[in-house]
Amino acid sequence: MRRLPLLLPALWLALLVAVPLLVVVALSVSFPAEGIPPFALPGRAEGINGEPFALLLEDPFYRDAFLGAVLVAGGTGLLCLGLAFPMALGLVRAAPRWRPLLLALVLLPFWTGFLPRLGAWIGLLRDEGWINTLLLGLGWIAAPLPLLYSWPALFLGMTHAYLPFAVLPLYASLSRLDPVLEEAAADLGATGPVAFLTVTLPLALPGAAAAFLLVFIPAAGEYVIPELLGPPSAQLVGRVLWGEFFQNRDWPVAAALAVALLVMLIIPILLFQRLEARR
Amino acid sequence: MALLSLRGLVKRFGDTVALDHLDLDVAPGEFLTLLGGSGSGKSTLLRVVAGFETAESGAVLLEGRDIAAVPPHARPLNMMFQSYALFPHLSVAGNVAYGLKRDDVPRAERDRRVAEALALVRLQGFERRLPYRLSGGQKQRVALARALVKRPRLLLLDEPLGALDANLRERTGFELRALQRETGAAFIMVTHDQNEALALADRVAVLEAGRLVQAGPPRAVYERPATRFVAGFLGGANVLEGQPDGAGGFDCPGLAATLRAEAPVDRGTAACALRPERITLRPSPLAGANASQGVVEEVAFRGDDSLLLVRAAGGALLRVGHAEEDGAPPPRGSTVHLAWEAAAVVPLRG
């Protein structure tokens, strides 16, 4: 009877995580085929198809896709940290009666859909968008700036989308700090900035690492933002995977990409879990 | 000259007055305890001296210099926090060295002074431990070493023994006293525990509602409380209401008796204090002043004595001490005759 509450999540995990994962793994070692669906599962006669994974290792295009994803996710993580730290600090130091409102403001973007928010960015950034129209109208520029479909636009969209994921763990870790610690530092001769650097910052590091990983992990596989805001050259894993699946109809290679991405993310996920266990 | 002088300090939090025109002097090398209940302003006083709170009016003079404008980090005094406030990410040695690093003390001297401070609190061998691996008593010592390592002339201690269990508290109290003598620093220690305040201090200052009600050597404050509050707070004296009879005595209707002190009771006397242990049980009724009788309502055994609650003839409930060597205490419901010496009667002015 006591195990019963565990049964439901176990069932959920089995049906919606384990089974699809097995399907994807099976797909990744399948043979491409003409027809619908466009693959043939490995069998006793044919053995398994090692070519999709071999291709990932050989073709620099795929290697760059992974490298690009890591760099973009890492960059997004750092940008989010840089913005989230002052925000979280502000939240912790705000008067208690303002805190719920400020927290709600951090979460406000979640109240609207993800795609409309990207649409808003497109509306701002495109050649005929608000920013270019304004600058042209003021006479500051002669021709529209190529804002959209650029790396800055990509990072802008990514940072905007993932910022709340960084604010919340940082806020949680900063709000757990006893304010008396900074008083103790001051009593021992530390000025405000020194107390921050020697006491508050080191104690907030686990929270900062958690915030970074919470952004990095989903950002590494991001497809929509690079597609809608980024430059054509931003061929990151998510986008390449989409292309293999829907444009090349090469399901085994797409599945191999998915499995490789998962393996790559296991390291930061384990790191994150160890960090959380320690806290 | 006084090391620290507080002059007319006023501090309010909203509608509550934490400090109400408080004056206090602390001599160099003195061990002063600030005794008061919660909300008496004792912790606020400490925080004003440390610089974490600003008084609305009044002056804080350290060696004659007004330090109101000096921020906490620049005040030449240290504080030991009630929660100890150890830095959880720093080792024992790192915690103790923190203040020396802020003063840019060279590495070699820093190491030497950290070792000295840890030896002072008998924590050698714990240098590399992180605070979460220390017991409560060890944390308390680290906090003490950290506060003393900068050799302050004034150390503020906010309930330093409050988080320790009872047997450790007594031992640590003696250690505090010894440390204070050894370092020669003046200690201002906040406590709500009267035994602690009396046992450790050179001088006890009793605070009530942000005012200093009485200050003096422990024995003097204990034996000659100035007000009802001090009498009740220290040693749980009986506070007997009534009025001066105009002939040097004090009429107490609650006891149906007249009280006489050693000197004639003056007209400003508001009440009289009478300590439980100064009241003796008599086999037969005694005529005259300083005697009463009543019925025992409760008997509580306390180890070296018993405490009786006696309903006196006039309706007052008296706390009466009964020493073990005087034999078994009278049973509940029995009538007892009470008497006390004039020296035990302390007129109170407020």
XYZ file of C-alpha atoms in Angstrom:
629
model
C 0.000 0.000 0.000
C 2.785 2.389 0.851
C 4.277 1.945 -2.593
C 1.023 2.961 -4.266
C 1.834 6.705 -4.424
C 5.025 5.787 -6.289
C 3.159 3.739 -8.857
C 1.592 6.661 -10.693
C 4.808 8.598 -11.344
C 6.539 5.328 -12.225
C 3.807 4.562 -14.757
C 4.002 8.101 -16.076
C 7.774 7.885 -16.479
C 7.560 4.489 -18.153
C 4.869 5.468 -20.643
C 5.902 9.019 -21.455
C 9.674 8.985 -20.971
C 11.154 5.496 -21.104
C 9.086 4.136 -24.004
C 9.553 7.173 -26.281
C 13.243 7.185 -25.397
C 13.530 3.531 -26.395
C 11.738 4.319 -29.648
C 14.204 7.135 -30.354
C 17.179 4.906 -29.529
C 15.779 2.182 -31.792
C 15.244 4.768 -34.536
C 18.821 5.963 -34.257
C 20.134 2.543 -35.216
C 17.492 1.914 -37.897
C 17.969 1.898 -41.675
C 16.663 4.730 -43.826
C 13.981 3.476 -46.223
C 11.622 4.708 -48.880
C 8.089 4.880 -47.566
C 6.051 6.045 -44.635
C 7.512 6.057 -42.037
C 10.881 6.404 -43.756
C 12.856 3.794 -41.863
C 13.242 0.102 -41.273
C 13.834 -1.116 -37.769
C 16.980 -3.164 -37.187
C 16.322 -6.864 -37.432
C 18.066 -10.168 -36.868
C 19.099 -10.400 -40.495
C 20.255 -6.834 -41.110
C 21.804 -6.188 -37.689
C 21.884 -2.568 -36.521
C 22.759 0.489 -38.559
C 25.803 2.268 -37.134
C 25.935 4.843 -39.889
C 23.886 7.657 -38.284
C 26.250 7.851 -35.279
C 29.313 7.391 -37.487
C 28.068 10.314 -39.557
C 27.768 12.534 -36.455
C 31.383 11.822 -35.602
C 32.736 12.245 -39.121
C 30.859 15.218 -40.521
C 32.127 18.563 -39.099
C 28.691 20.025 -39.791
C 27.241 18.032 -36.881
C 30.222 18.642 -34.653
C 29.814 22.396 -35.209
C 26.110 22.111 -34.469
C 26.913 20.701 -31.037
C 29.705 23.158 -30.420
C 27.452 26.037 -31.450
C 24.685 24.827 -29.143
C 27.101 24.613 -26.199
C 28.454 28.105 -26.890
C 25.014 29.644 -27.338
C 23.608 27.894 -24.248
C 26.689 28.863 -22.221
C 26.557 32.449 -23.422
C 22.850 32.626 -22.658
C 23.526 31.187 -19.213
C 26.147 33.841 -18.479
C 23.987 36.681 -19.805
C 21.056 35.477 -17.719
C 23.278 35.231 -14.618
C 24.561 38.760 -15.143
C 21.018 40.106 -15.324
C 19.499 37.785 -12.734
C 22.008 38.479 -9.949
C 21.111 42.163 -9.484
C 17.436 41.295 -9.941
C 17.525 38.571 -7.280
C 19.509 40.804 -4.942
C 16.956 43.562 -5.480
C 14.137 41.118 -4.710
C 15.795 39.996 -1.476
C 16.536 43.534 -0.343
C 13.136 44.949 -1.332
C 10.646 45.786 1.411
C 8.611 42.651 2.213
C 5.374 44.244 1.005
C 6.829 44.810 -2.477
C 8.309 41.338 -2.834
C 5.217 39.463 -4.094
C 4.617 42.102 -6.760
C 8.244 42.062 -7.910
C 8.275 38.262 -8.027
C 5.069 38.336 -10.069
C 6.761 40.724 -12.490
C 9.636 38.274 -12.933
C 7.130 35.556 -13.787
C 4.920 37.817 -15.910
C 6.408 36.646 -19.249
C 5.153 33.128 -18.498
C 1.594 34.430 -18.598
C 1.799 35.039 -22.328
C 2.641 32.429 -24.919
C 6.192 31.816 -25.938
C 5.540 32.376 -29.655
C 3.692 35.702 -29.296
C 6.669 36.979 -27.312
C 9.011 36.001 -30.130
C 6.581 37.609 -32.524
C 6.925 40.794 -30.527
C 10.689 40.670 -30.890
C 10.336 40.161 -34.642
C 8.001 43.136 -34.749
C 10.577 45.237 -32.962
C 13.666 44.073 -34.822
C 12.702 43.526 -38.472
C 13.646 46.004 -41.175
C 10.210 47.634 -41.084
C 9.998 47.106 -37.331
C 9.520 49.668 -34.581
C 13.192 50.221 -33.856
C 14.239 50.761 -37.463
C 11.165 52.924 -38.160
C 12.002 55.072 -35.139
C 15.678 55.456 -36.062
C 14.824 56.196 -39.696
C 12.183 58.696 -38.605
C 14.680 60.465 -36.357
C 17.066 60.583 -39.287
C 19.801 58.806 -37.331
C 20.204 56.099 -39.958
C 19.748 56.134 -43.747
C 18.925 52.485 -44.257
C 17.338 49.922 -41.917
C 19.794 48.135 -39.634
C 19.884 44.354 -40.100
C 18.767 43.663 -36.539
C 16.690 40.547 -37.060
C 18.254 37.212 -38.062
C 21.515 38.082 -36.332
C 23.515 36.679 -33.441
C 22.596 39.594 -31.143
C 18.903 38.991 -31.898
C 19.419 35.288 -31.134
C 21.006 36.030 -27.746
C 18.407 38.688 -26.991
C 15.588 36.217 -27.568
C 17.323 33.431 -25.649
C 18.155 35.634 -22.658
C 14.645 37.060 -22.592
C 13.085 33.597 -22.670
C 15.309 31.982 -20.048
C 15.901 34.846 -17.591
C 13.195 33.784 -15.092
C 14.841 30.349 -14.814
C 17.959 32.096 -13.536
C 16.257 34.637 -11.256
C 14.280 32.122 -9.213
C 17.100 29.819 -7.992
C 19.300 32.833 -7.293
C 16.504 34.501 -5.355
C 15.953 31.284 -3.397
C 19.622 31.016 -2.505
C 20.070 34.696 -1.638
C 16.944 34.835 0.483
C 18.256 31.936 2.560
C 21.308 33.963 3.539
C 21.112 35.373 7.038
C 21.389 39.184 6.781
C 23.259 39.118 10.073
C 26.251 37.660 8.189
C 26.777 40.955 6.401
C 26.488 42.753 9.733
C 29.134 40.434 11.154
C 31.362 41.225 8.181
C 30.831 44.951 8.724
C 31.559 44.569 12.425
C 34.873 42.918 11.546
C 35.838 45.827 9.325
C 34.425 45.011 5.888
C 32.928 47.862 3.886
C 29.703 47.144 1.980
C 31.351 46.071 -1.300
C 33.965 43.964 0.510
C 31.269 42.252 2.600
C 29.392 41.494 -0.621
C 32.449 40.040 -2.347
C 33.725 38.032 0.616
C 30.464 36.831 2.155
C 27.354 37.239 0.007
C 28.846 36.308 -3.347
C 30.639 33.115 -2.283
C 27.548 31.958 -0.418
C 25.399 32.617 -3.494
C 27.679 30.600 -5.792
C 25.775 27.297 -5.516
C 22.594 29.203 -6.390
C 24.371 30.859 -9.299
C 25.618 27.504 -10.592
C 22.095 26.089 -10.327
C 20.736 29.114 -12.179
C 23.325 28.704 -14.941
C 22.546 25.017 -15.399
C 18.785 25.574 -15.352
C 19.270 27.933 -18.293
C 21.978 25.919 -20.033
C 20.161 22.590 -20.101
C 17.000 23.651 -21.977
C 18.846 26.289 -24.011
C 21.237 23.716 -25.509
C 18.440 22.044 -27.452
C 16.558 25.223 -28.362
C 15.082 25.193 -31.841
C 12.460 27.928 -32.125
C 14.487 31.003 -31.113
C 17.475 30.372 -33.420
C 15.010 29.608 -36.208
C 12.901 32.741 -35.755
C 15.483 35.295 -34.601
C 18.928 33.922 -35.367
C 21.081 34.177 -38.495
C 20.994 31.405 -41.110
C 24.519 30.488 -40.026
C 23.299 29.570 -36.526
C 22.962 25.887 -37.350
C 22.598 24.628 -33.801
C 21.673 21.085 -32.794
C 17.980 21.779 -32.399
C 17.716 23.341 -35.819
C 19.836 20.650 -37.511
C 17.712 17.965 -35.882
C 14.559 19.589 -37.189
C 16.090 19.792 -40.664
C 17.068 16.114 -40.696
C 13.646 15.080 -39.566
C 11.312 17.273 -41.618
C 13.391 18.341 -44.605
C 15.781 15.441 -45.246
C 13.335 12.929 -43.828
C 16.368 11.105 -42.436
C 14.787 9.846 -39.247
C 17.718 7.668 -38.125
C 20.173 10.602 -38.260
C 17.625 12.887 -36.520
C 17.184 10.269 -33.804
C 20.947 9.850 -33.457
C 21.243 13.630 -32.994
C 18.572 13.498 -30.287
C 20.356 10.674 -28.463
C 23.711 12.469 -28.714
C 22.188 15.694 -27.342
C 20.708 13.760 -24.438
C 24.070 12.144 -23.660
C 25.764 15.534 -23.839
C 23.255 17.059 -21.404
C 23.547 14.230 -18.887
C 26.759 15.765 -17.558
C 25.261 19.184 -16.642
C 22.083 17.493 -15.388
C 24.096 15.288 -13.022
C 26.074 18.338 -11.930
C 22.856 20.160 -11.191
C 21.487 17.243 -9.182
C 24.653 16.975 -7.094
C 24.463 20.689 -6.407
C 20.828 20.471 -5.328
C 21.555 17.475 -3.116
C 24.291 19.425 -1.365
C 22.061 22.412 -0.624
C 37.268 58.826 31.564
C 34.556 56.426 30.604
C 35.326 54.158 27.663
C 31.800 54.417 26.372
C 29.226 57.049 27.252
C 25.648 56.969 26.082
C 23.833 60.262 26.444
C 20.085 60.594 26.102
C 19.674 57.889 23.483
C 16.233 57.725 21.884
C 15.212 55.081 19.371
C 11.711 54.262 18.194
C 10.467 51.507 15.908
C 7.137 52.758 14.652
C 5.063 53.342 17.774
C 7.238 51.344 20.150
C 9.980 53.079 22.045
C 13.085 50.916 22.146
C 15.353 53.415 23.892
C 13.927 56.214 25.980
C 16.457 58.908 26.873
C 18.985 56.381 28.045
C 22.220 57.397 29.766
C 24.939 54.876 30.552
C 28.706 54.923 31.141
C 31.023 51.980 30.745
C 34.478 52.056 32.312
C 37.538 50.555 30.604
C 37.927 46.866 31.414
C 34.509 46.639 33.001
C 32.162 43.675 32.662
C 28.688 45.138 32.377
C 25.549 43.097 31.859
C 22.426 44.637 30.406
C 19.522 42.833 31.953
C 15.952 43.131 30.797
C 12.979 41.269 29.425
C 12.197 41.022 25.732
C 11.389 44.429 24.305
C 13.321 46.223 27.044
C 15.649 47.723 24.440
C 18.787 45.886 25.531
C 19.552 44.442 22.092
C 18.729 47.738 20.414
C 21.207 49.435 22.729
C 23.913 47.028 21.595
C 23.035 47.548 17.934
C 23.158 51.320 18.315
C 26.621 51.076 19.865
C 27.775 48.719 17.076
C 26.325 51.081 14.473
C 23.650 48.801 12.984
C 20.916 51.101 14.230
C 20.978 54.866 14.408
C 19.576 56.630 17.436
C 17.105 59.428 16.709
C 18.714 61.642 19.284
C 21.423 61.416 21.887
C 25.104 60.691 21.583
C 27.326 57.619 21.552
C 30.767 58.647 22.802
C 33.656 56.222 22.507
C 36.632 57.502 24.491
C 35.005 60.908 24.397
C 34.552 60.977 20.635
C 31.047 60.992 19.123
C 30.874 58.005 16.771
C 27.359 58.589 15.473
C 28.673 59.278 11.969
C 31.168 56.383 11.975
C 29.895 53.380 9.980
C 29.955 49.946 11.680
C 33.021 48.721 9.785
C 35.098 51.650 11.056
C 34.097 51.425 14.729
C 36.920 50.161 16.929
C 34.766 47.667 18.774
C 33.522 44.176 18.039
C 30.328 42.307 18.557
C 29.470 38.714 19.187
C 26.105 37.941 17.673
C 23.401 35.927 19.343
C 23.226 33.512 16.403
C 27.063 33.624 16.264
C 26.799 34.614 12.567
C 29.746 32.444 11.578
C 30.540 32.573 7.871
C 29.437 29.122 6.703
C 31.818 29.022 3.741
C 34.918 29.776 5.809
C 36.811 27.407 8.088
C 37.280 28.137 11.778
C 40.633 29.772 11.022
C 39.110 31.638 8.053
C 36.352 33.010 10.270
C 38.805 34.181 12.916
C 41.179 35.645 10.319
C 38.405 37.555 8.530
C 38.674 40.730 10.580
C 42.485 40.727 10.434
C 42.369 40.418 6.644
C 40.112 43.448 6.448
C 42.783 45.362 8.352
C 45.519 44.087 5.991
C 47.431 42.474 8.824
C 50.430 40.702 7.213
C 50.117 36.981 6.701
C 52.630 35.878 9.333
C 51.202 38.075 12.070
C 47.682 37.091 11.063
C 48.474 33.390 11.410
C 50.063 33.991 14.776
C 47.117 35.991 16.098
C 44.573 33.493 14.801
C 46.467 30.722 16.583
C 46.550 32.845 19.746
C 42.838 33.563 19.609
C 41.994 29.906 19.034
C 44.249 28.932 21.931
C 42.447 31.491 24.079
C 39.128 29.707 23.488
C 40.776 26.246 23.522
C 39.961 25.378 19.931
C 43.409 24.329 18.685
C 43.128 21.546 16.135
C 39.832 22.819 14.745
C 41.399 25.370 12.375
C 40.267 23.731 9.143
C 36.764 22.690 10.209
C 33.745 24.293 8.605
C 31.144 25.743 10.981
C 28.445 23.175 10.153
C 30.701 20.473 11.628
C 30.989 22.231 15.015
C 28.861 21.738 18.114
C 26.954 24.677 19.579
C 29.606 25.257 22.231
C 32.406 25.164 19.661
C 30.565 27.629 17.417
C 30.187 29.925 20.396
C 33.963 29.807 20.965
C 34.721 30.521 17.321
C 32.420 33.536 17.447
C 34.192 34.693 20.581
C 37.662 34.195 19.098
C 36.606 36.026 15.936
C 35.366 38.973 17.965
C 38.426 39.073 20.235
C 41.155 38.574 17.635
C 41.118 42.259 16.703
C 41.819 43.076 20.348
C 38.925 45.488 20.766
C 38.809 47.634 23.872
C 35.056 47.103 23.882
C 33.284 43.854 23.107
C 29.526 43.665 22.741
C 27.938 40.286 23.429
C 24.316 39.651 22.491
C 23.006 36.773 24.632
C 26.285 34.889 24.182
C 25.175 31.958 26.332
C 21.555 31.888 25.220
C 21.906 29.051 22.712
C 23.870 26.737 25.041
C 22.358 24.079 27.254
C 22.296 24.603 31.004
C 25.518 22.867 32.201
C 27.563 24.270 29.344
C 26.173 27.719 30.079
C 27.623 27.886 33.573
C 31.077 26.683 32.510
C 31.155 28.995 29.504
C 30.083 31.857 31.738
C 33.156 31.368 33.922
C 35.301 31.155 30.810
C 33.856 34.427 29.556
C 34.731 36.041 32.862
C 38.289 34.709 32.685
C 38.657 35.854 29.071
C 37.464 39.282 29.976
C 40.060 39.523 32.750
C 42.785 38.172 30.476
C 42.106 40.513 27.566
C 41.320 43.563 29.664
C 38.573 44.531 27.226
C 35.334 46.007 28.488
C 32.457 43.589 27.922
C 28.851 44.692 27.511
C 26.758 41.581 27.628
C 23.049 41.490 26.945
C 21.063 38.847 28.766
C 17.565 38.145 29.976
C 18.845 35.646 32.516
C 19.225 37.242 35.936
C 21.516 34.500 37.289
C 23.897 35.042 34.391
C 23.771 38.802 34.862
C 24.516 38.584 38.582
C 27.163 35.889 38.333
C 29.358 37.415 35.647
C 29.147 41.157 35.900
C 31.077 43.838 37.697
C 27.978 45.918 37.230
C 24.413 45.114 36.260
C 22.245 47.590 34.372
C 18.543 46.779 34.423
C 16.477 48.035 31.489
C 12.730 48.368 31.341
C 10.834 49.746 28.341
C 13.930 51.455 26.972
C 14.864 53.125 30.236
C 17.755 52.375 32.539
C 16.003 51.634 35.837
C 18.960 50.752 37.995
C 22.665 50.110 37.619
C 25.168 48.940 40.163
C 27.212 46.007 41.464
C 25.203 42.757 41.361
C 24.933 42.405 45.122
C 23.728 45.974 45.576
C 21.118 45.702 42.839
C 19.972 42.361 44.167
C 19.734 43.424 47.776
C 18.478 46.958 47.262
C 16.258 46.974 44.182
C 15.047 50.457 43.361
C 11.707 49.698 41.736
C 8.967 47.075 41.647
C 10.287 45.917 38.279
C 13.842 45.304 39.473
C 12.612 43.641 42.667
C 10.385 41.273 40.729
C 12.877 40.631 37.939
C 15.866 39.868 40.167
C 15.257 36.920 42.451
C 11.483 37.156 42.321
C 11.047 39.278 45.446
C 7.592 39.772 46.914
C 6.402 43.249 46.010
C 4.068 44.427 48.748
C 1.650 47.247 47.982
C 0.459 49.710 50.573
C 1.308 53.150 51.860
C 3.585 54.823 54.419
C 1.822 55.148 57.747
C 3.437 58.519 58.459
C 5.317 57.160 61.460
C 8.203 55.535 59.612
C 6.361 52.288 58.915
C 4.616 50.966 55.823
C 1.042 49.696 56.044
C 0.469 46.625 53.932
C -3.198 45.618 53.868
C -2.432 42.510 51.848
C -0.451 41.127 54.758
C -2.617 42.788 57.400
C 0.680 43.988 58.844
C 2.977 46.946 59.141
C 6.429 46.732 57.593
C 9.438 48.397 59.133
C 12.721 48.857 57.365
C 16.038 49.663 59.062
C 15.491 53.364 58.378
C 12.110 55.066 58.610
C 10.113 54.602 55.397
C 9.802 57.943 53.649
C 6.638 59.351 52.132
C 7.633 58.670 48.529
C 7.695 54.918 49.051
C 5.366 53.177 46.582
C 5.813 49.591 47.727
C 8.207 47.365 49.620
C 10.212 44.361 48.450
C 10.693 41.283 50.602
C 12.745 38.344 49.331
C 11.292 34.851 49.802
C 14.440 33.515 51.487
C 14.393 36.288 54.106
C 10.985 35.245 55.461
C 11.107 32.692 58.297
C 8.397 30.413 59.619
C 7.676 30.778 63.321
C 6.047 28.226 65.629
C 3.775 30.821 67.233
C 2.233 34.149 66.274
C 4.453 37.184 66.769
C 3.084 40.526 67.797
C 4.147 43.838 66.291
C 5.504 44.852 62.920
C 7.276 42.627 60.379
C 5.139 39.594 61.115
C 2.119 38.031 59.505
C 0.363 34.723 59.090
C -1.295 32.798 56.318
C -2.291 29.469 54.801
C 0.072 27.387 52.654
C -1.467 27.029 49.170
C 1.354 25.351 47.281
C 4.692 23.707 48.060
C 7.320 23.372 45.337
C 10.517 21.408 45.984
C 13.529 23.104 44.368
C 16.495 21.050 45.526
C 18.287 23.086 48.157
C 15.039 24.604 49.364
C 11.298 24.580 48.866
C 9.164 27.453 47.716
C 5.858 27.958 49.549
C 2.998 30.036 48.254
C 1.301 31.441 51.333
C -2.039 33.278 51.254
C -1.591 35.941 53.905
C -4.354 37.085 56.212
C -4.947 40.217 54.141
C -5.258 38.314 50.867
C -1.754 38.818 49.417
C 0.020 35.784 47.981
C 3.550 35.567 49.387
C 6.485 33.576 48.043
C 8.273 32.095 51.047
C 11.541 30.146 50.939
C 11.963 27.154 53.222
C 15.507 25.831 53.581
C 16.016 22.047 53.599
C 17.979 22.098 56.844
C 14.885 23.464 58.623
C 13.204 20.104 58.111
C 10.150 19.160 56.091
C 8.110 22.112 54.837
C 4.609 22.568 56.297
C 1.936 20.708 54.315
C -0.512 22.361 52.003
C -3.479 23.857 53.870
C -1.650 24.418 57.161
C -1.533 27.781 58.855
C 1.922 29.307 59.253
C 3.284 32.263 61.172
C 5.724 34.453 59.302
C 8.342 36.946 60.415
C 11.276 38.815 58.912
C 13.941 41.263 59.929
C 13.790 44.961 59.244
C 16.912 44.604 57.099
C 14.903 42.444 54.691
C 12.374 45.181 53.951
C 13.408 47.279 50.940
C 11.330 50.385 50.231
C 10.751 50.882 46.498
C 10.353 54.275 44.894
C 8.525 53.233 41.759
